Amino acid sequence: MISPVLPTYSNNPLGFERGEGAWLITAEGERYLDFMAGIAVNALGHCHPHLVEALKAQSEKLWHTSNVFRIEGQVRLAERLVAATFADTVFFTNSGTEAIECAIKMARRAQAVRGRPERYRLVTFEGAFHGRSLAAIAAGGQEKYLEGFGPPMAGFDQVPLGDEAALSAALGPETAGILVEPIQGEGGVRVVPDALLQHLRDLCTHHDLLLVFDEVQCGVGRTGRLFAHEVSGVTPDIMAIAKGIGGGFPLGACLATEAAGAGMTKGTHGSTFGGNPLAVAVGHAVLDVVMEHGFLDRVNATAGQLRQSLLGLKDRYPTIIDEVRGTGLMLGLKTRVENIALVEAARQEHLLAVGAGENVVRLLPPLTIGEAEIGAAIGSLERACERLLAAEGRAAQ
């Protein structure tokens, strides 16, 4: 018999009643250190007082109207994002998938209004994850998400990341742009080299294509910069964001230059809930904290401490951990054992992590963690490694 909740998620009986900072607490009072953060969503941890106050205050004023009316908080949040980024305009959504959908439509529309409607295809990269809608799974190109949903939506050409010959061959008279995650999250915490991002920018500029960044997972302070692409000096034409911008409240956005967004005129796109008063109030609160002087410097310092601790763990358990990868507080452990085995062993030690492609365990803690949480996480991972060694009857080297 099918369950009342459609059974599309793993059947883990563990559940939580409340959260405090980097900790989740069950109804029985068991505490778990959360290095998933809702998969990079709870950027400021659980129940951050500034976010709680912002949501409470807005909830007593206005929850929802419609985007046919002016939403003052939405206008001001768009202005803040424009001031802090490459963008000239912002469309608000409820999720990363919706932000990607907007980005895809925008890239196609931008070419159409330039008199080139035949340019509708986007080049994407193997290992990518762009969401769960039909367009997003076609853009990602992963068979496990495409299976059983009929022919993939047309318009996407996947190439291996870093394969120059394949990339050149994929560009053609129907190409509208290139869609890429500066860091592939689900793909295994694979950081796209700065030189490759610059090459993609050069190609787009030369061929009059749109460069689209998916920063749904790696954006909003996760890498120690407001957005991951900033360190490369490369700017996109369009960028999808979500997850961290809402700090746990459903909020996403599609940011664009004036030229890229010129085709998105009245009636070409819309959202019932996107950017409603509750969502943008929390979005403002997130930016208040993340853009506060010194905050990202602390993220970078914390990230350095965590990375060094993980490298030490790798040295102590070389038969389990093969590589520490990623940047900022978007880190991955490429394992020599099944990644799910390390995830489960860590959970038994009350540390929450999440798997990714290429046999990687993702560590995505709140940006607000400190030395105490780092120490607790490393202790849990060490005990988890010992569990795995004991299970295999081997001793730590």
mmCIF file with all atom_site columns, C-alpha atoms in Angstrom, residues 78-283:
data_model
loop_
_atom_site.group_PDB
_atom_site.id
_atom_site.type_symbol
_atom_site.label_atom_id
_atom_site.label_alt_id
_atom_site.label_comp_id
_atom_site.label_asym_id
_atom_site.label_entity_id
_atom_site.label_seq_id
_atom_site.pdbx_PDB_ins_code
_atom_site.Cartn_x
_atom_site.Cartn_y
_atom_site.Cartn_z
_atom_site.occupancy
_atom_site.B_iso_or_equiv
_atom_site.pdbx_formal_charge
_atom_site.auth_seq_id
_atom_site.auth_comp_id
_atom_site.auth_asym_id
_atom_site.auth_atom_id
_atom_site.pdbx_PDB_model_num
ATOM 1   C CA . ALA A 1 78  ? 15.983 43.065 -6.025  1.00 0.00 ? 78  ALA A CA 1
ATOM 2   C CA . GLU A 1 79  ? 17.768 46.399 -5.647  1.00 0.00 ? 79  GLU A CA 1
ATOM 3   C CA . ARG A 1 80  ? 20.116 44.906 -3.054  1.00 0.00 ? 80  ARG A CA 1
ATOM 4   C CA . LEU A 1 81  ? 20.935 41.919 -5.257  1.00 0.00 ? 81  LEU A CA 1
ATOM 5   C CA . VAL A 1 82  ? 21.515 44.168 -8.261  1.00 0.00 ? 82  VAL A CA 1
ATOM 6   C CA . ALA A 1 83  ? 23.804 46.416 -6.231  1.00 0.00 ? 83  ALA A CA 1
ATOM 7   C CA . ALA A 1 84  ? 25.837 43.436 -4.996  1.00 0.00 ? 84  ALA A CA 1
ATOM 8   C CA . THR A 1 85  ? 26.185 41.537 -8.302  1.00 0.00 ? 85  THR A CA 1
ATOM 9   C CA . PHE A 1 86  ? 26.615 41.788 -12.066 1.00 0.00 ? 86  PHE A CA 1
ATOM 10  C CA . ALA A 1 87  ? 22.841 41.856 -12.556 1.00 0.00 ? 87  ALA A CA 1
ATOM 11  C CA . ASP A 1 88  ? 20.476 44.623 -13.621 1.00 0.00 ? 88  ASP A CA 1
ATOM 12  C CA . THR A 1 89  ? 17.220 42.792 -12.933 1.00 0.00 ? 89  THR A CA 1
ATOM 13  C CA . VAL A 1 90  ? 15.822 39.939 -10.809 1.00 0.00 ? 90  VAL A CA 1
ATOM 14  C CA . PHE A 1 91  ? 12.891 37.541 -11.079 1.00 0.00 ? 91  PHE A CA 1
ATOM 15  C CA . PHE A 1 92  ? 11.899 35.861 -7.792  1.00 0.00 ? 92  PHE A CA 1
ATOM 16  C CA . THR A 1 93  ? 10.905 32.205 -7.532  1.00 0.00 ? 93  THR A CA 1
ATOM 17  C CA . ASN A 1 94  ? 10.171 29.628 -4.831  1.00 0.00 ? 94  ASN A CA 1
ATOM 18  C CA . SER A 1 95  ? 12.980 27.206 -5.616  1.00 0.00 ? 95  SER A CA 1
ATOM 19  C CA . GLY A 1 96  ? 16.158 26.511 -7.526  1.00 0.00 ? 96  GLY A CA 1
ATOM 20  C CA . THR A 1 97  ? 14.330 24.477 -10.149 1.00 0.00 ? 97  THR A CA 1
ATOM 21  C CA . GLU A 1 98  ? 12.056 27.422 -10.877 1.00 0.00 ? 98  GLU A CA 1
ATOM 22  C CA . ALA A 1 99  ? 15.047 29.760 -11.048 1.00 0.00 ? 99  ALA A CA 1
ATOM 23  C CA . ILE A 1 100 ? 16.649 27.411 -13.601 1.00 0.00 ? 100 ILE A CA 1
ATOM 24  C CA . GLU A 1 101 ? 13.416 27.254 -15.609 1.00 0.00 ? 101 GLU A CA 1
ATOM 25  C CA . CYS A 1 102 ? 13.384 31.044 -15.738 1.00 0.00 ? 102 CYS A CA 1
ATOM 26  C CA . ALA A 1 103 ? 17.048 31.101 -16.788 1.00 0.00 ? 103 ALA A CA 1
ATOM 27  C CA . ILE A 1 104 ? 16.429 28.614 -19.622 1.00 0.00 ? 104 ILE A CA 1
ATOM 28  C CA . LYS A 1 105 ? 13.419 30.563 -20.883 1.00 0.00 ? 105 LYS A CA 1
ATOM 29  C CA . MET A 1 106 ? 15.312 33.832 -20.588 1.00 0.00 ? 106 MET A CA 1
ATOM 30  C CA . ALA A 1 107 ? 18.295 32.578 -22.613 1.00 0.00 ? 107 ALA A CA 1
ATOM 31  C CA . ARG A 1 108 ? 16.022 31.317 -25.390 1.00 0.00 ? 108 ARG A CA 1
ATOM 32  C CA . ARG A 1 109 ? 13.905 34.457 -25.366 1.00 0.00 ? 109 ARG A CA 1
ATOM 33  C CA . ALA A 1 110 ? 16.950 36.719 -25.475 1.00 0.00 ? 110 ALA A CA 1
ATOM 34  C CA . GLN A 1 111 ? 18.046 35.088 -28.719 1.00 0.00 ? 111 GLN A CA 1
ATOM 35  C CA . ALA A 1 112 ? 14.525 35.212 -30.153 1.00 0.00 ? 112 ALA A CA 1
ATOM 36  C CA . VAL A 1 113 ? 14.138 38.965 -29.617 1.00 0.00 ? 113 VAL A CA 1
ATOM 37  C CA . ARG A 1 114 ? 17.514 39.449 -31.303 1.00 0.00 ? 114 ARG A CA 1
ATOM 38  C CA . GLY A 1 115 ? 16.002 37.906 -34.413 1.00 0.00 ? 115 GLY A CA 1
ATOM 39  C CA . ARG A 1 116 ? 17.469 34.425 -33.907 1.00 0.00 ? 116 ARG A CA 1
ATOM 40  C CA . PRO A 1 117 ? 14.600 32.197 -32.695 1.00 0.00 ? 117 PRO A CA 1
ATOM 41  C CA . GLU A 1 118 ? 16.430 29.142 -34.030 1.00 0.00 ? 118 GLU A CA 1
ATOM 42  C CA . ARG A 1 119 ? 18.950 29.572 -31.205 1.00 0.00 ? 119 ARG A CA 1
ATOM 43  C CA . TYR A 1 120 ? 17.309 27.660 -28.374 1.00 0.00 ? 120 TYR A CA 1
ATOM 44  C CA . ARG A 1 121 ? 19.820 24.983 -27.345 1.00 0.00 ? 121 ARG A CA 1
ATOM 45  C CA . LEU A 1 122 ? 22.000 25.149 -24.245 1.00 0.00 ? 122 LEU A CA 1
ATOM 46  C CA . VAL A 1 123 ? 25.302 23.359 -23.825 1.00 0.00 ? 123 VAL A CA 1
ATOM 47  C CA . THR A 1 124 ? 25.487 21.713 -20.400 1.00 0.00 ? 124 THR A CA 1
ATOM 48  C CA . PHE A 1 125 ? 28.008 19.461 -18.659 1.00 0.00 ? 125 PHE A CA 1
ATOM 49  C CA . GLU A 1 126 ? 28.033 15.835 -17.622 1.00 0.00 ? 126 GLU A CA 1
ATOM 50  C CA . GLY A 1 127 ? 27.578 15.374 -13.897 1.00 0.00 ? 127 GLY A CA 1
ATOM 51  C CA . ALA A 1 128 ? 25.448 18.496 -13.608 1.00 0.00 ? 128 ALA A CA 1
ATOM 52  C CA . PHE A 1 129 ? 22.291 18.761 -11.533 1.00 0.00 ? 129 PHE A CA 1
ATOM 53  C CA . HIS A 1 130 ? 19.870 21.576 -12.312 1.00 0.00 ? 130 HIS A CA 1
ATOM 54  C CA . GLY A 1 131 ? 16.641 20.453 -10.638 1.00 0.00 ? 131 GLY A CA 1
ATOM 55  C CA . ARG A 1 132 ? 13.746 18.027 -11.107 1.00 0.00 ? 132 ARG A CA 1
ATOM 56  C CA . SER A 1 133 ? 11.412 19.601 -13.669 1.00 0.00 ? 133 SER A CA 1
ATOM 57  C CA . LEU A 1 134 ? 11.334 18.089 -17.155 1.00 0.00 ? 134 LEU A CA 1
ATOM 58  C CA . ALA A 1 135 ? 13.534 20.872 -18.530 1.00 0.00 ? 135 ALA A CA 1
ATOM 59  C CA . ALA A 1 136 ? 15.924 20.696 -15.583 1.00 0.00 ? 136 ALA A CA 1
ATOM 60  C CA . ILE A 1 137 ? 16.461 16.929 -15.772 1.00 0.00 ? 137 ILE A CA 1
ATOM 61  C CA . ALA A 1 138 ? 17.033 17.241 -19.515 1.00 0.00 ? 138 ALA A CA 1
ATOM 62  C CA . ALA A 1 139 ? 19.604 19.953 -18.838 1.00 0.00 ? 139 ALA A CA 1
ATOM 63  C CA . GLY A 1 140 ? 21.330 17.748 -16.252 1.00 0.00 ? 140 GLY A CA 1
ATOM 64  C CA . GLY A 1 141 ? 21.232 14.755 -18.561 1.00 0.00 ? 141 GLY A CA 1
ATOM 65  C CA . GLN A 1 142 ? 21.582 12.134 -15.827 1.00 0.00 ? 142 GLN A CA 1
ATOM 66  C CA . GLU A 1 143 ? 19.888 8.876  -16.783 1.00 0.00 ? 143 GLU A CA 1
ATOM 67  C CA . LYS A 1 144 ? 18.753 8.102  -13.226 1.00 0.00 ? 144 LYS A CA 1
ATOM 68  C CA . TYR A 1 145 ? 16.565 11.220 -13.274 1.00 0.00 ? 145 TYR A CA 1
ATOM 69  C CA . LEU A 1 146 ? 15.419 10.871 -16.892 1.00 0.00 ? 146 LEU A CA 1
ATOM 70  C CA . GLU A 1 147 ? 14.340 7.219  -16.771 1.00 0.00 ? 147 GLU A CA 1
ATOM 71  C CA . GLY A 1 148 ? 10.621 6.631  -17.151 1.00 0.00 ? 148 GLY A CA 1
ATOM 72  C CA . PHE A 1 149 ? 9.617  10.183 -18.027 1.00 0.00 ? 149 PHE A CA 1
ATOM 73  C CA . GLY A 1 150 ? 9.500  9.803  -21.766 1.00 0.00 ? 150 GLY A CA 1
ATOM 74  C CA . PRO A 1 151 ? 11.781 11.393 -24.341 1.00 0.00 ? 151 PRO A CA 1
ATOM 75  C CA . PRO A 1 152 ? 13.995 14.072 -22.752 1.00 0.00 ? 152 PRO A CA 1
ATOM 76  C CA . MET A 1 153 ? 12.995 17.620 -23.540 1.00 0.00 ? 153 MET A CA 1
ATOM 77  C CA . ALA A 1 154 ? 14.892 18.834 -26.572 1.00 0.00 ? 154 ALA A CA 1
ATOM 78  C CA . GLY A 1 155 ? 17.378 21.644 -26.461 1.00 0.00 ? 155 GLY A CA 1
ATOM 79  C CA . PHE A 1 156 ? 20.309 20.474 -24.357 1.00 0.00 ? 156 PHE A CA 1
ATOM 80  C CA . ASP A 1 157 ? 23.715 19.185 -25.413 1.00 0.00 ? 157 ASP A CA 1
ATOM 81  C CA . GLN A 1 158 ? 25.806 17.591 -22.647 1.00 0.00 ? 158 GLN A CA 1
ATOM 82  C CA . VAL A 1 159 ? 29.588 17.493 -22.927 1.00 0.00 ? 159 VAL A CA 1
ATOM 83  C CA . PRO A 1 160 ? 32.248 16.232 -20.483 1.00 0.00 ? 160 PRO A CA 1
ATOM 84  C CA . LEU A 1 161 ? 33.538 18.933 -18.178 1.00 0.00 ? 161 LEU A CA 1
ATOM 85  C CA . GLY A 1 162 ? 36.912 20.132 -19.485 1.00 0.00 ? 162 GLY A CA 1
ATOM 86  C CA . ASP A 1 163 ? 36.675 18.429 -22.887 1.00 0.00 ? 163 ASP A CA 1
ATOM 87  C CA . GLU A 1 164 ? 37.543 21.284 -25.243 1.00 0.00 ? 164 GLU A CA 1
ATOM 88  C CA . ALA A 1 165 ? 36.966 19.284 -28.435 1.00 0.00 ? 165 ALA A CA 1
ATOM 89  C CA . ALA A 1 166 ? 33.502 18.146 -27.320 1.00 0.00 ? 166 ALA A CA 1
ATOM 90  C CA . LEU A 1 167 ? 32.600 21.677 -26.235 1.00 0.00 ? 167 LEU A CA 1
ATOM 91  C CA . SER A 1 168 ? 33.625 23.156 -29.585 1.00 0.00 ? 168 SER A CA 1
ATOM 92  C CA . ALA A 1 169 ? 31.719 20.445 -31.457 1.00 0.00 ? 169 ALA A CA 1
ATOM 93  C CA . ALA A 1 170 ? 28.564 21.131 -29.439 1.00 0.00 ? 170 ALA A CA 1
ATOM 94  C CA . LEU A 1 171 ? 28.427 24.789 -30.435 1.00 0.00 ? 171 LEU A CA 1
ATOM 95  C CA . GLY A 1 172 ? 26.352 25.375 -33.537 1.00 0.00 ? 172 GLY A CA 1
ATOM 96  C CA . PRO A 1 173 ? 23.831 27.640 -35.252 1.00 0.00 ? 173 PRO A CA 1
ATOM 97  C CA . GLU A 1 174 ? 21.090 26.565 -32.801 1.00 0.00 ? 174 GLU A CA 1
ATOM 98  C CA . THR A 1 175 ? 23.116 27.245 -29.643 1.00 0.00 ? 175 THR A CA 1
ATOM 99  C CA . ALA A 1 176 ? 21.648 29.935 -27.383 1.00 0.00 ? 176 ALA A CA 1
ATOM 100 C CA . GLY A 1 177 ? 24.087 29.669 -24.487 1.00 0.00 ? 177 GLY A CA 1
ATOM 101 C CA . ILE A 1 178 ? 26.080 27.625 -22.015 1.00 0.00 ? 178 ILE A CA 1
ATOM 102 C CA . LEU A 1 179 ? 24.727 26.526 -18.613 1.00 0.00 ? 179 LEU A CA 1
ATOM 103 C CA . VAL A 1 180 ? 27.205 25.560 -15.899 1.00 0.00 ? 180 VAL A CA 1
ATOM 104 C CA . GLU A 1 181 ? 27.514 25.192 -12.132 1.00 0.00 ? 181 GLU A CA 1
ATOM 105 C CA . PRO A 1 182 ? 30.741 26.904 -10.961 1.00 0.00 ? 182 PRO A CA 1
ATOM 106 C CA . ILE A 1 183 ? 30.881 24.023 -8.485  1.00 0.00 ? 183 ILE A CA 1
ATOM 107 C CA . GLN A 1 184 ? 29.006 20.828 -9.233  1.00 0.00 ? 184 GLN A CA 1
ATOM 108 C CA . GLY A 1 185 ? 27.342 19.896 -5.957  1.00 0.00 ? 185 GLY A CA 1
ATOM 109 C CA . GLU A 1 186 ? 25.517 16.662 -6.565  1.00 0.00 ? 186 GLU A CA 1
ATOM 110 C CA . GLY A 1 187 ? 28.082 15.865 -9.242  1.00 0.00 ? 187 GLY A CA 1
ATOM 111 C CA . GLY A 1 188 ? 30.697 15.344 -6.540  1.00 0.00 ? 188 GLY A CA 1
ATOM 112 C CA . VAL A 1 189 ? 31.747 18.811 -5.298  1.00 0.00 ? 189 VAL A CA 1
ATOM 113 C CA . ARG A 1 190 ? 33.704 19.340 -8.516  1.00 0.00 ? 190 ARG A CA 1
ATOM 114 C CA . VAL A 1 191 ? 35.103 22.862 -8.721  1.00 0.00 ? 191 VAL A CA 1
ATOM 115 C CA . VAL A 1 192 ? 35.196 24.228 -12.264 1.00 0.00 ? 192 VAL A CA 1
ATOM 116 C CA . PRO A 1 193 ? 38.654 25.787 -12.771 1.00 0.00 ? 193 PRO A CA 1
ATOM 117 C CA . ASP A 1 194 ? 38.780 29.561 -13.162 1.00 0.00 ? 194 ASP A CA 1
ATOM 118 C CA . ALA A 1 195 ? 40.476 29.179 -16.538 1.00 0.00 ? 195 ALA A CA 1
ATOM 119 C CA . LEU A 1 196 ? 37.579 27.075 -17.833 1.00 0.00 ? 196 LEU A CA 1
ATOM 120 C CA . LEU A 1 197 ? 34.997 29.598 -16.621 1.00 0.00 ? 197 LEU A CA 1
ATOM 121 C CA . GLN A 1 198 ? 36.956 32.321 -18.391 1.00 0.00 ? 198 GLN A CA 1
ATOM 122 C CA . HIS A 1 199 ? 37.065 30.204 -21.547 1.00 0.00 ? 199 HIS A CA 1
ATOM 123 C CA . LEU A 1 200 ? 33.289 29.747 -21.401 1.00 0.00 ? 200 LEU A CA 1
ATOM 124 C CA . ARG A 1 201 ? 32.882 33.497 -21.007 1.00 0.00 ? 201 ARG A CA 1
ATOM 125 C CA . ASP A 1 202 ? 35.140 34.145 -23.993 1.00 0.00 ? 202 ASP A CA 1
ATOM 126 C CA . LEU A 1 203 ? 33.229 31.644 -26.129 1.00 0.00 ? 203 LEU A CA 1
ATOM 127 C CA . CYS A 1 204 ? 29.893 33.219 -25.244 1.00 0.00 ? 204 CYS A CA 1
ATOM 128 C CA . THR A 1 205 ? 31.139 36.711 -25.937 1.00 0.00 ? 205 THR A CA 1
ATOM 129 C CA . HIS A 1 206 ? 32.690 35.685 -29.259 1.00 0.00 ? 206 HIS A CA 1
ATOM 130 C CA . HIS A 1 207 ? 29.640 33.765 -30.497 1.00 0.00 ? 207 HIS A CA 1
ATOM 131 C CA . ASP A 1 208 ? 27.017 36.094 -28.951 1.00 0.00 ? 208 ASP A CA 1
ATOM 132 C CA . LEU A 1 209 ? 25.751 33.379 -26.600 1.00 0.00 ? 209 LEU A CA 1
ATOM 133 C CA . LEU A 1 210 ? 24.389 33.661 -23.063 1.00 0.00 ? 210 LEU A CA 1
ATOM 134 C CA . LEU A 1 211 ? 26.545 32.406 -20.199 1.00 0.00 ? 211 LEU A CA 1
ATOM 135 C CA . VAL A 1 212 ? 24.228 31.024 -17.503 1.00 0.00 ? 212 VAL A CA 1
ATOM 136 C CA . PHE A 1 213 ? 25.507 30.135 -14.033 1.00 0.00 ? 213 PHE A CA 1
ATOM 137 C CA . ASP A 1 214 ? 23.663 27.792 -11.691 1.00 0.00 ? 214 ASP A CA 1
ATOM 138 C CA . GLU A 1 215 ? 24.611 28.960 -8.186  1.00 0.00 ? 215 GLU A CA 1
ATOM 139 C CA . VAL A 1 216 ? 21.628 27.390 -6.483  1.00 0.00 ? 216 VAL A CA 1
ATOM 140 C CA . GLN A 1 217 ? 23.880 25.354 -4.182  1.00 0.00 ? 217 GLN A CA 1
ATOM 141 C CA . CYS A 1 218 ? 27.204 27.206 -4.237  1.00 0.00 ? 218 CYS A CA 1
ATOM 142 C CA . GLY A 1 219 ? 25.880 30.767 -3.883  1.00 0.00 ? 219 GLY A CA 1
ATOM 143 C CA . VAL A 1 220 ? 25.061 33.128 -1.002  1.00 0.00 ? 220 VAL A CA 1
ATOM 144 C CA . GLY A 1 221 ? 28.304 32.927 0.954   1.00 0.00 ? 221 GLY A CA 1
ATOM 145 C CA . ARG A 1 222 ? 28.799 29.167 0.714   1.00 0.00 ? 222 ARG A CA 1
ATOM 146 C CA . THR A 1 223 ? 32.294 29.522 -0.799  1.00 0.00 ? 223 THR A CA 1
ATOM 147 C CA . GLY A 1 224 ? 33.417 32.510 1.273   1.00 0.00 ? 224 GLY A CA 1
ATOM 148 C CA . ARG A 1 225 ? 32.321 34.905 -1.458  1.00 0.00 ? 225 ARG A CA 1
ATOM 149 C CA . LEU A 1 226 ? 28.783 36.141 -1.934  1.00 0.00 ? 226 LEU A CA 1
ATOM 150 C CA . PHE A 1 227 ? 28.749 34.053 -5.127  1.00 0.00 ? 227 PHE A CA 1
ATOM 151 C CA . ALA A 1 228 ? 31.187 31.352 -6.167  1.00 0.00 ? 228 ALA A CA 1
ATOM 152 C CA . HIS A 1 229 ? 32.014 32.798 -9.585  1.00 0.00 ? 229 HIS A CA 1
ATOM 153 C CA . GLU A 1 230 ? 33.392 36.006 -8.073  1.00 0.00 ? 230 GLU A CA 1
ATOM 154 C CA . VAL A 1 231 ? 36.795 34.500 -7.318  1.00 0.00 ? 231 VAL A CA 1
ATOM 155 C CA . SER A 1 232 ? 37.327 33.801 -11.030 1.00 0.00 ? 232 SER A CA 1
ATOM 156 C CA . GLY A 1 233 ? 36.573 37.347 -12.116 1.00 0.00 ? 233 GLY A CA 1
ATOM 157 C CA . VAL A 1 234 ? 34.108 35.924 -14.649 1.00 0.00 ? 234 VAL A CA 1
ATOM 158 C CA . THR A 1 235 ? 30.561 37.259 -14.770 1.00 0.00 ? 235 THR A CA 1
ATOM 159 C CA . PRO A 1 236 ? 27.572 35.514 -16.342 1.00 0.00 ? 236 PRO A CA 1
ATOM 160 C CA . ASP A 1 237 ? 24.667 36.999 -18.278 1.00 0.00 ? 237 ASP A CA 1
ATOM 161 C CA . ILE A 1 238 ? 22.120 35.057 -16.223 1.00 0.00 ? 238 ILE A CA 1
ATOM 162 C CA . MET A 1 239 ? 22.377 33.363 -12.824 1.00 0.00 ? 239 MET A CA 1
ATOM 163 C CA . ALA A 1 240 ? 19.992 31.104 -10.913 1.00 0.00 ? 240 ALA A CA 1
ATOM 164 C CA . ILE A 1 241 ? 20.118 31.171 -7.117  1.00 0.00 ? 241 ILE A CA 1
ATOM 165 C CA . ALA A 1 242 ? 18.033 29.660 -4.301  1.00 0.00 ? 242 ALA A CA 1
ATOM 166 C CA . LYS A 1 243 ? 18.693 27.551 -1.185  1.00 0.00 ? 243 LYS A CA 1
ATOM 167 C CA . GLY A 1 244 ? 20.824 29.866 0.982   1.00 0.00 ? 244 GLY A CA 1
ATOM 168 C CA . ILE A 1 245 ? 19.074 33.090 -0.032  1.00 0.00 ? 245 ILE A CA 1
ATOM 169 C CA . GLY A 1 246 ? 16.003 32.025 1.964   1.00 0.00 ? 246 GLY A CA 1
ATOM 170 C CA . GLY A 1 247 ? 17.881 30.499 4.890   1.00 0.00 ? 247 GLY A CA 1
ATOM 171 C CA . GLY A 1 248 ? 15.270 27.726 5.057   1.00 0.00 ? 248 GLY A CA 1
ATOM 172 C CA . PHE A 1 249 ? 12.281 29.643 3.698   1.00 0.00 ? 249 PHE A CA 1
ATOM 173 C CA . PRO A 1 250 ? 11.375 28.815 0.070   1.00 0.00 ? 250 PRO A CA 1
ATOM 174 C CA . LEU A 1 251 ? 12.992 31.514 -2.042  1.00 0.00 ? 251 LEU A CA 1
ATOM 175 C CA . GLY A 1 252 ? 14.939 31.574 -5.282  1.00 0.00 ? 252 GLY A CA 1
ATOM 176 C CA . ALA A 1 253 ? 15.781 34.100 -7.953  1.00 0.00 ? 253 ALA A CA 1
ATOM 177 C CA . CYS A 1 254 ? 16.970 34.482 -11.516 1.00 0.00 ? 254 CYS A CA 1
ATOM 178 C CA . LEU A 1 255 ? 19.385 37.381 -11.923 1.00 0.00 ? 255 LEU A CA 1
ATOM 179 C CA . ALA A 1 256 ? 20.258 38.854 -15.323 1.00 0.00 ? 256 ALA A CA 1
ATOM 180 C CA . THR A 1 257 ? 21.865 41.689 -17.188 1.00 0.00 ? 257 THR A CA 1
ATOM 181 C CA . GLU A 1 258 ? 19.604 44.151 -18.967 1.00 0.00 ? 258 GLU A CA 1
ATOM 182 C CA . ALA A 1 259 ? 20.521 42.667 -22.348 1.00 0.00 ? 259 ALA A CA 1
ATOM 183 C CA . ALA A 1 260 ? 19.816 39.092 -21.235 1.00 0.00 ? 260 ALA A CA 1
ATOM 184 C CA . GLY A 1 261 ? 16.505 39.991 -19.637 1.00 0.00 ? 261 GLY A CA 1
ATOM 185 C CA . ALA A 1 262 ? 15.242 42.294 -22.363 1.00 0.00 ? 262 ALA A CA 1
ATOM 186 C CA . GLY A 1 263 ? 12.958 39.681 -23.868 1.00 0.00 ? 263 GLY A CA 1
ATOM 187 C CA . MET A 1 264 ? 11.142 38.884 -20.635 1.00 0.00 ? 264 MET A CA 1
ATOM 188 C CA . THR A 1 265 ? 8.360  41.403 -21.044 1.00 0.00 ? 265 THR A CA 1
ATOM 189 C CA . LYS A 1 266 ? 4.863  41.548 -19.580 1.00 0.00 ? 266 LYS A CA 1
ATOM 190 C CA . GLY A 1 267 ? 3.162  38.143 -19.706 1.00 0.00 ? 267 GLY A CA 1
ATOM 191 C CA . THR A 1 268 ? 6.190  36.096 -20.769 1.00 0.00 ? 268 THR A CA 1
ATOM 192 C CA . HIS A 1 269 ? 6.753  34.585 -17.315 1.00 0.00 ? 269 HIS A CA 1
ATOM 193 C CA . GLY A 1 270 ? 5.208  34.603 -13.863 1.00 0.00 ? 270 GLY A CA 1
ATOM 194 C CA . SER A 1 271 ? 4.871  33.021 -10.434 1.00 0.00 ? 271 SER A CA 1
ATOM 195 C CA . THR A 1 272 ? 2.008  32.921 -7.942  1.00 0.00 ? 272 THR A CA 1
ATOM 196 C CA . PHE A 1 273 ? 4.137  32.779 -4.802  1.00 0.00 ? 273 PHE A CA 1
ATOM 197 C CA . GLY A 1 274 ? 7.557  33.871 -6.040  1.00 0.00 ? 274 GLY A CA 1
ATOM 198 C CA . GLY A 1 275 ? 8.897  36.789 -4.018  1.00 0.00 ? 275 GLY A CA 1
ATOM 199 C CA . ASN A 1 276 ? 5.877  37.139 -1.760  1.00 0.00 ? 276 ASN A CA 1
ATOM 200 C CA . PRO A 1 277 ? 6.143  39.348 1.363   1.00 0.00 ? 277 PRO A CA 1
ATOM 201 C CA . LEU A 1 278 ? 7.068  36.520 3.749   1.00 0.00 ? 278 LEU A CA 1
ATOM 202 C CA . ALA A 1 279 ? 9.785  35.150 1.484   1.00 0.00 ? 279 ALA A CA 1
ATOM 203 C CA . VAL A 1 280 ? 11.468 38.450 0.706   1.00 0.00 ? 280 VAL A CA 1
ATOM 204 C CA . ALA A 1 281 ? 11.404 39.492 4.356   1.00 0.00 ? 281 ALA A CA 1
ATOM 205 C CA . VAL A 1 282 ? 13.534 36.446 5.147   1.00 0.00 ? 282 VAL A CA 1
ATOM 206 C CA . GLY A 1 283 ? 15.696 37.086 2.080   1.00 0.00 ? 283 GLY A CA 1
#
